[in-house]
Coordinates of C-alpha atoms in Angstrom, one line a residue:
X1378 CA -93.8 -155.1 -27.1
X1379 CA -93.7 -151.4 -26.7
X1380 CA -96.0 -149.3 -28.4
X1381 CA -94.7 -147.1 -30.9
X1382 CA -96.8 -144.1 -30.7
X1383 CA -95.5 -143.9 -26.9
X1384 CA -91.7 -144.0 -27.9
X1385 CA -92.3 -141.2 -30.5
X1386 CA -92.8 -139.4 -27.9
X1387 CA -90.7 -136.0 -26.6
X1388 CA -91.8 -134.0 -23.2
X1389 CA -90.4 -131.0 -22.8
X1390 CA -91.2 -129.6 -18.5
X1391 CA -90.2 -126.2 -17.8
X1392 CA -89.9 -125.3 -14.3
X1393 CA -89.9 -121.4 -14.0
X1394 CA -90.1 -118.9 -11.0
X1395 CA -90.5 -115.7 -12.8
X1396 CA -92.3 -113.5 -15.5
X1397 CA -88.7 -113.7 -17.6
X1398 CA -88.5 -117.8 -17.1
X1399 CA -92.0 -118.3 -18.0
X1400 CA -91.6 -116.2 -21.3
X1401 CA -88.4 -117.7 -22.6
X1402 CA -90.5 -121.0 -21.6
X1403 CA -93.1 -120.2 -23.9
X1404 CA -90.3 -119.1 -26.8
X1405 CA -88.8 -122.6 -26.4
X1406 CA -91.5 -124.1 -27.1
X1407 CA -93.3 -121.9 -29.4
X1408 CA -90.0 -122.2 -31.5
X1409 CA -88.1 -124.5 -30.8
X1410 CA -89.7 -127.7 -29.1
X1411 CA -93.1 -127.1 -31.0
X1412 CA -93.3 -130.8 -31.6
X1413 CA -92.7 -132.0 -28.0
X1414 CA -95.8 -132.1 -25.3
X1415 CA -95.0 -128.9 -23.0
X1416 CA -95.6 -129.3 -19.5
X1417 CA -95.1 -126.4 -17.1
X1418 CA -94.3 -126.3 -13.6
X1419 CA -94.6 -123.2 -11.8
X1420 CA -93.0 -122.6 -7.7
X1421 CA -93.3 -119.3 -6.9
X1422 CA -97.2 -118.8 -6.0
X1423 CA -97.4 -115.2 -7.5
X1424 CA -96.5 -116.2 -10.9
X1425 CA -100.0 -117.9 -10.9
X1426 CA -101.6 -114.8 -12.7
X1427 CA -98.7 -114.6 -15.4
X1428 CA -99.6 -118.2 -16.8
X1429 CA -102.1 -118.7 -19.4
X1430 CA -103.0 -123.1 -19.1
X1431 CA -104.3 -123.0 -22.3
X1432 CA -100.8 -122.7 -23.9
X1433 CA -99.8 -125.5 -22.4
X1434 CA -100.7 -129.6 -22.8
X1435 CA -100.5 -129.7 -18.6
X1436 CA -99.1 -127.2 -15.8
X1437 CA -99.6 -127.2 -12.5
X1438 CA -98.0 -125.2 -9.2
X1439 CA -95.5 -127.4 -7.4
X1440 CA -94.9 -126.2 -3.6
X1441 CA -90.9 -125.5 -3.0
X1442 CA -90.1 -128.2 -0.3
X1443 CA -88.0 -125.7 1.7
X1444 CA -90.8 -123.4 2.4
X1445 CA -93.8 -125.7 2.1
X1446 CA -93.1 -129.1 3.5
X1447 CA -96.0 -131.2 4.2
X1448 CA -97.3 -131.4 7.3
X1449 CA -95.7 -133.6 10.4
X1450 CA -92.5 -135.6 10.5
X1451 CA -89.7 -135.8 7.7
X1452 CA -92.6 -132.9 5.6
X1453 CA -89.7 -131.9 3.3
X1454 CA -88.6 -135.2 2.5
X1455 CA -91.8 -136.4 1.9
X1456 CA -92.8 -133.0 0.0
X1457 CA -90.2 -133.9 -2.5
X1458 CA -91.4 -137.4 -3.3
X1459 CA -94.8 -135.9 -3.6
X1460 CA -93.8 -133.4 -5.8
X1461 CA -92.4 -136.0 -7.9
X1462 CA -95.5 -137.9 -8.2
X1463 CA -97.8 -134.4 -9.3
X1464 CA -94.9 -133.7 -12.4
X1465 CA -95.0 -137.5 -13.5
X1466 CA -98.4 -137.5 -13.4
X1467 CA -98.7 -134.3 -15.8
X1468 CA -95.4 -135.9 -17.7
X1469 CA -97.7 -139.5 -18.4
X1470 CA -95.2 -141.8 -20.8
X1471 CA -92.4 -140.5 -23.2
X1472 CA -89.4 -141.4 -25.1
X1473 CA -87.7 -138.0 -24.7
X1474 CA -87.9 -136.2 -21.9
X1475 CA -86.3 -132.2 -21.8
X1476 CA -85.6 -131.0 -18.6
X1477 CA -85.7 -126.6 -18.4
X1478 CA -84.6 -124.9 -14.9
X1479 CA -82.9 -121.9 -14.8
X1480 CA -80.7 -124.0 -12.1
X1481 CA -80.1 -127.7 -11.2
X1482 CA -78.0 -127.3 -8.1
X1483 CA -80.9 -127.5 -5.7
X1484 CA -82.3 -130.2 -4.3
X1485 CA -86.3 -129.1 -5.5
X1486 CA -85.5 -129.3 -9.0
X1487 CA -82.5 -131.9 -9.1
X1488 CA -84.1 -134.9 -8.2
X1489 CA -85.7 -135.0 -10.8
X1490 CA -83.0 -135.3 -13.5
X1491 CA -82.8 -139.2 -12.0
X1492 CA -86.3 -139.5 -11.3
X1493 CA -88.6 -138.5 -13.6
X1494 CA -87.1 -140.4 -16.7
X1495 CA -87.7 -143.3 -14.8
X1496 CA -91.4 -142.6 -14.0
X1497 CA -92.0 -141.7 -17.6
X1498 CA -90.0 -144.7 -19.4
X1499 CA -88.1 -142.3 -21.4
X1500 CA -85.0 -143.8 -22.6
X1501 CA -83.3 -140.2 -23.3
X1502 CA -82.6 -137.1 -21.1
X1503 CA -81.5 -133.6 -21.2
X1504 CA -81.3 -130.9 -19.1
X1505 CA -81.2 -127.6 -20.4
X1506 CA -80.6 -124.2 -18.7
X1507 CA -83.5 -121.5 -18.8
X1508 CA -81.9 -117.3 -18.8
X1509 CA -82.1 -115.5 -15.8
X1510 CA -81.7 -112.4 -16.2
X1511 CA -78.7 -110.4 -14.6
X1512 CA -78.1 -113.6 -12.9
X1513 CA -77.1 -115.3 -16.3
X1514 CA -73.9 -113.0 -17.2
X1515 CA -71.5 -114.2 -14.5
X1516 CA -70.5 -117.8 -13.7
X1517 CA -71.1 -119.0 -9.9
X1518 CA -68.6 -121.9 -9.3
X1519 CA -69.7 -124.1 -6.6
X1520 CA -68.0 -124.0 -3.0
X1521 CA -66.7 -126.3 -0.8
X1522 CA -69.8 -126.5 1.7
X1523 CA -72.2 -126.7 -1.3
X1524 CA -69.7 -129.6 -2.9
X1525 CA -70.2 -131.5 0.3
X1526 CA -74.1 -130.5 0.5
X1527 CA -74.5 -132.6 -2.6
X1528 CA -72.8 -135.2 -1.1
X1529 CA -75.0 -135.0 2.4
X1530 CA -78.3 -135.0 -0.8
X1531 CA -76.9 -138.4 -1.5
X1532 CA -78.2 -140.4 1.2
X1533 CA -81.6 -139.6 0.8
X1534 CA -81.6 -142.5 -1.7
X1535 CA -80.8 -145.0 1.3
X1536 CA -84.8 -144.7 2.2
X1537 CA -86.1 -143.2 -0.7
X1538 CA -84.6 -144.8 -3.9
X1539 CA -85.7 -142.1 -6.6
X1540 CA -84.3 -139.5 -4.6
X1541 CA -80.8 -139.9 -6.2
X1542 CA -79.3 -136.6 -6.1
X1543 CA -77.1 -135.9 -9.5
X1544 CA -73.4 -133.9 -8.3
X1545 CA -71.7 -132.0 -10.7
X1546 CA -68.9 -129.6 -10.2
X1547 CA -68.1 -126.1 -11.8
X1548 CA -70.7 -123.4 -12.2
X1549 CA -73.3 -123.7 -9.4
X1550 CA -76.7 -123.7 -11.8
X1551 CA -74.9 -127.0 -13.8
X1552 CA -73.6 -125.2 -16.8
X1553 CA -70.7 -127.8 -16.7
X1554 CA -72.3 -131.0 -15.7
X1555 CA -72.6 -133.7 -17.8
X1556 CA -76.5 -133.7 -17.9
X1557 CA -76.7 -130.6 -19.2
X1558 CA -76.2 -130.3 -23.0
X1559 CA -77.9 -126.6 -23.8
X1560 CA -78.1 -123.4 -21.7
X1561 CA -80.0 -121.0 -23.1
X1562 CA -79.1 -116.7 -23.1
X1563 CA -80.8 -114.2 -23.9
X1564 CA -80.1 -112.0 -27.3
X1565 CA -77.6 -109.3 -26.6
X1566 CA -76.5 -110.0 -23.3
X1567 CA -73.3 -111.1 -22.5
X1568 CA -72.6 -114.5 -20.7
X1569 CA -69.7 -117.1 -19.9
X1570 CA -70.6 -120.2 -20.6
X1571 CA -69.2 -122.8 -22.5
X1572 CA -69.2 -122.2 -26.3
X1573 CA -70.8 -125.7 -27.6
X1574 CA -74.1 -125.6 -25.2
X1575 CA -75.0 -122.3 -25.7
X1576 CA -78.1 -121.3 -28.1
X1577 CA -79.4 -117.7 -28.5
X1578 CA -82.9 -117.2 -27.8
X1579 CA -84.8 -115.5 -30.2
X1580 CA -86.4 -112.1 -28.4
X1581 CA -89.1 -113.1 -25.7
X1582 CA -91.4 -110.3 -27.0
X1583 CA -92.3 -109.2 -30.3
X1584 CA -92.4 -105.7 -30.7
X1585 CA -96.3 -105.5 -31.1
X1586 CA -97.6 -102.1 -32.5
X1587 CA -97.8 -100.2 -29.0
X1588 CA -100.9 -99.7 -27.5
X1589 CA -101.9 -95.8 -27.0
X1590 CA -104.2 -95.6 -24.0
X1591 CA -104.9 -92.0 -24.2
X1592 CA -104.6 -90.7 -27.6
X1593 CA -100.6 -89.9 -26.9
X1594 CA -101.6 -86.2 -26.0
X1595 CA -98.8 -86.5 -23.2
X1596 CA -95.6 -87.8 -23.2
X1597 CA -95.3 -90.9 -20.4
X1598 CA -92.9 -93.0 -18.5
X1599 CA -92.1 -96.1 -16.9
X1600 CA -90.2 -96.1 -13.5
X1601 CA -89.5 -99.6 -12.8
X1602 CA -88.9 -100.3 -9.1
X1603 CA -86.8 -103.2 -7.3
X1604 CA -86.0 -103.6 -3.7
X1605 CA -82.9 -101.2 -2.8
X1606 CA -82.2 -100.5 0.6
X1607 CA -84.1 -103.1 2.0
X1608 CA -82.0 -105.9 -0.3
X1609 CA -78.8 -104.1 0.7
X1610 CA -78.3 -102.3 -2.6
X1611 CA -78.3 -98.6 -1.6
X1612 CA -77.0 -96.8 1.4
X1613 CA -80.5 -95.8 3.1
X1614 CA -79.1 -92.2 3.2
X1615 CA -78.5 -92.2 -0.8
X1616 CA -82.3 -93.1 -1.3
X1617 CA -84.7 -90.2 -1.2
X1618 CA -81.7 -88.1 -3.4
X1619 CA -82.4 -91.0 -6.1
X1620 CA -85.9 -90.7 -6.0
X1621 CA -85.6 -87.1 -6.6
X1622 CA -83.6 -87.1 -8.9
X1623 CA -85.6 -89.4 -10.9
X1624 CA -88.5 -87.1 -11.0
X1625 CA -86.7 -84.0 -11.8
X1626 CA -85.0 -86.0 -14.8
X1627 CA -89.0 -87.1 -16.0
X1628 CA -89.8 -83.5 -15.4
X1629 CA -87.0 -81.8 -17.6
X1630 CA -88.1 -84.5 -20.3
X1631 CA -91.4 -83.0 -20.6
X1632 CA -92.8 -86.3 -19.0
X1633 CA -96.3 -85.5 -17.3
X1634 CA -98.0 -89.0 -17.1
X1635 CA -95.4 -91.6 -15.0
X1636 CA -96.2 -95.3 -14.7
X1637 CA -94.7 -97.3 -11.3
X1638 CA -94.0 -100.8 -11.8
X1639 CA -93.3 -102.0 -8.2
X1640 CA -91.6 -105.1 -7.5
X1641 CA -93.0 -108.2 -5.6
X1642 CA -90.4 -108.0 -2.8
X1643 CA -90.3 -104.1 -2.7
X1644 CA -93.6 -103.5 -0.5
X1645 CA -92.6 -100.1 0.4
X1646 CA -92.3 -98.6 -3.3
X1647 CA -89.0 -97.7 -2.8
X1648 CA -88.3 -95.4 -5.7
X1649 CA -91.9 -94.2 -6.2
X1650 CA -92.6 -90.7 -5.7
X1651 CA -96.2 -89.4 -4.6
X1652 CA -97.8 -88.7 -8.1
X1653 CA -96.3 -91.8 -10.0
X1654 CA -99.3 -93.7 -10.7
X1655 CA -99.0 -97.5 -9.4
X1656 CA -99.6 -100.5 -12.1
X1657 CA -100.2 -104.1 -11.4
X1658 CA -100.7 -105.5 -15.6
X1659 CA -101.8 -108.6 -15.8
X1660 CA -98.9 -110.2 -17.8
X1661 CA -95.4 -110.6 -17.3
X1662 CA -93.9 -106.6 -17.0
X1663 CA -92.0 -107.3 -20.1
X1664 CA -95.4 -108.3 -22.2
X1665 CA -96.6 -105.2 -20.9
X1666 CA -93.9 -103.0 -22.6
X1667 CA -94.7 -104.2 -25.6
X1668 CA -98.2 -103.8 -25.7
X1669 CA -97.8 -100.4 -24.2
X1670 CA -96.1 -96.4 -25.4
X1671 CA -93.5 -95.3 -23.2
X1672 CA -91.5 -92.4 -24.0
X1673 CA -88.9 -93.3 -21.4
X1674 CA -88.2 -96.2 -19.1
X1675 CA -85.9 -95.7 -16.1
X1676 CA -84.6 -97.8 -12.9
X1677 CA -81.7 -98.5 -10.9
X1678 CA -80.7 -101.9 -11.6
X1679 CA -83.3 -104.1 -12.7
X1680 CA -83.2 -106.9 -15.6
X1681 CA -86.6 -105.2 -17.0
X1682 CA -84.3 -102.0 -18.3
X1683 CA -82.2 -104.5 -20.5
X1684 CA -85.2 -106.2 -22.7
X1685 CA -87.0 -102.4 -22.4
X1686 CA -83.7 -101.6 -24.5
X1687 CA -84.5 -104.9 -26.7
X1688 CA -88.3 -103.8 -27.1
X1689 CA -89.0 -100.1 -28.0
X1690 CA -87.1 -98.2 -30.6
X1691 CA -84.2 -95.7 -30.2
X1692 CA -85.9 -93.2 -29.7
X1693 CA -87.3 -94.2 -26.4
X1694 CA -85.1 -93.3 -23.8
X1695 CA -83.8 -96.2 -21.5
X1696 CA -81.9 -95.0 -18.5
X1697 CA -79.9 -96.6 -14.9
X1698 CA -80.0 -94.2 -12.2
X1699 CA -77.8 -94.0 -9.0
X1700 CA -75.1 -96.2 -9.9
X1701 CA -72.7 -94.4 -8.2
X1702 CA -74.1 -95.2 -5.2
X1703 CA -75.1 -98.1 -5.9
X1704 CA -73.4 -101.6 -3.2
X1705 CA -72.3 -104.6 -5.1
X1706 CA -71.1 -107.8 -3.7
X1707 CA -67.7 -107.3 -6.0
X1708 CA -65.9 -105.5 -7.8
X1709 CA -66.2 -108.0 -10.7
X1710 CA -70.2 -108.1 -10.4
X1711 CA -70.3 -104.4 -10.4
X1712 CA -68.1 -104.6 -13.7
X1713 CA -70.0 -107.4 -15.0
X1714 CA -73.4 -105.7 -14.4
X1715 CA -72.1 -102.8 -16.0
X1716 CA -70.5 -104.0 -19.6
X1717 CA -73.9 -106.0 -19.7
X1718 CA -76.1 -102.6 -19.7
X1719 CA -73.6 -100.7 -21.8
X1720 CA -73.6 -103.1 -24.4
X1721 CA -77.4 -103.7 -24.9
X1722 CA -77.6 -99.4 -24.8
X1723 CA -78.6 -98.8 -21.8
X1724 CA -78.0 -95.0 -20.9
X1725 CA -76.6 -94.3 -17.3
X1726 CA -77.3 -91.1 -15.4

């Protein structure tokens, strides 16, 4: 007889890869799975220092396969299965179980939509799509060679039962596939994604009365910096003119005190300048806006200059520099990219 305190039961597992991911993780369940256990699962080993274990009934940091496979023969195969063991064991037993990735296509995260409902008894499961940032605005349909990589997945189940990779076809993060039944956007940006799934996140960050660390005497900026040249994004030559040209702006604004926000895969500081003073907070970048007075915030092309739009008021200045210069892999993204900062107010320059 099965116990009914077991089947009342609803997990929801995030698994999340960055600051933005983790704090839409927290929202969803803060407001809208507050009943449901909340497990997270974090894979990228920097986000360690953005998550807070006390918010949550279990997390833990699952190695990616791919880049940590376990030692000796058949590692990522057999990294997979262990992985698979380490979330069912924070899972335990459920009725429900809510599955959150920000994709489903890949073979880390996928296995588990056949998986782990088995491992926990839960009779009913969903998959449900976590914002991305930038990434979320445009669809990515799937091509031929990753249509027949999910098929290659497939006969991993011929010595490994649970690993039963789930296909799907359309959009490449699983927007159209049958498993999924919600994808969650952010509020404000635009997306493409069918109608009936989507739901509207409410903002990730409250705007919390701002923090003055030195009395405001001086007005102060953000710079917020992401790889450039070294992703591809900028002609090297069109670099040190951006930089510049940055600084002069700050400079004509009055701005004495600048704050430089560099990027985990931009070692060399790309758009720093010698007297920008270099921050490492110790939450999520976007936390940190909140908490924190900024007269101006200003980048190229990062996400963080959208939800700086959502969190301080008009009157703080929110500015893309050196899009005209700027290499995109289309047309279409660039145009994309564009209506998306236009239309939550960003300012270009």
């Amino acid at each position: 007889m099965s116990d009914s305190r077991t089947d009342a039961v609803t997990v929801a597992v995030y698994f999340v890869a960055s600051p933005l991911q983790y704090l839409a993780a927290q929202r969803i369940a803060r407001d809208i799975e507050p009943g449901a256990r909340q497990v997270l699962v974090w894979y990228k080993p920097g986000l360690k220092s953005v998550v807070d274990a006390s918010e949550w009934d279990a997390c833990s940091y699952m190695p990616w396969p791919r880049w940590e496979p376990l030692p000796g023969w058949f590692g990522r195969h057999r990294r997979l299965r262990a992985n698979i063991d380490l979330v069912a064991g924070l899972v335990g037993r459920c009725d429900t179980l809510l599955l959150h990735s920000a994709v489903f296509d890949t073979e880390a995260i996928n296995y588990f939509l056949h998986a782990l409902p088995r491992r926990a008894g839960a009779r009913t499961m969903h998959a449900r799509i976590l914002p991305d940032g930038l990434i979320s605005i445009r669809r990515y349909p799937l091509s031929l060679p990753k249509r027949l990589m999910q098929r290659v997945r497939l006969l991993r189940r011929l010595i490994a039962p649970e690993l039963r990779y789930r296909c799907s076809a359309g959009d490449r993060i699983g927007s159209d596939a049958d498993f999924c039944d919600r994808i969650y956007v952010l509020p404000g940006l635009p997306h493409a994604y069918p109608a009936h799934k989507v739901c509207v996140l409410p903002p990730l960050v409250s705007r919390a009365q701002p923090v003055f660390e030195d009395g405001a005497a001086s007005r102060r900026a953000l710079v917020i910096g992401q790889p450039l040249v070294g992703a591809g994004l900028l002609p090297a030559p069109a670099l040190a003119p951006l930089t510049g040209r940055i600084r002069d702006w700050l400079a004509g604004q009055g701005i004495v005190q600048i704050d430089y926000k560099a990027h985990p895969k931009d070692p060399g500081h790309e758009l720093r300048h010698p007297d920008y003073r270099l921050i490492e907070p110790d939450c999520a970048l976007e936390m940190h806006m909140a908490r924190t007075r900024y007269d101006a915030v200003v980048g190229m092309r990062s996400s963080a200059l959208l939800f700086a739009r959502q969190i301080y008021p008009p009157a703080v200045q929110v500015v893309a520099f050196g899009w005209a210069d700027a290499l995109f892999k289309s047309e279409q993204e660039k145009t994309d990219m564009k209506h998306a900062f236009e239309q939550c107010g960003v300012r270009f320059a």
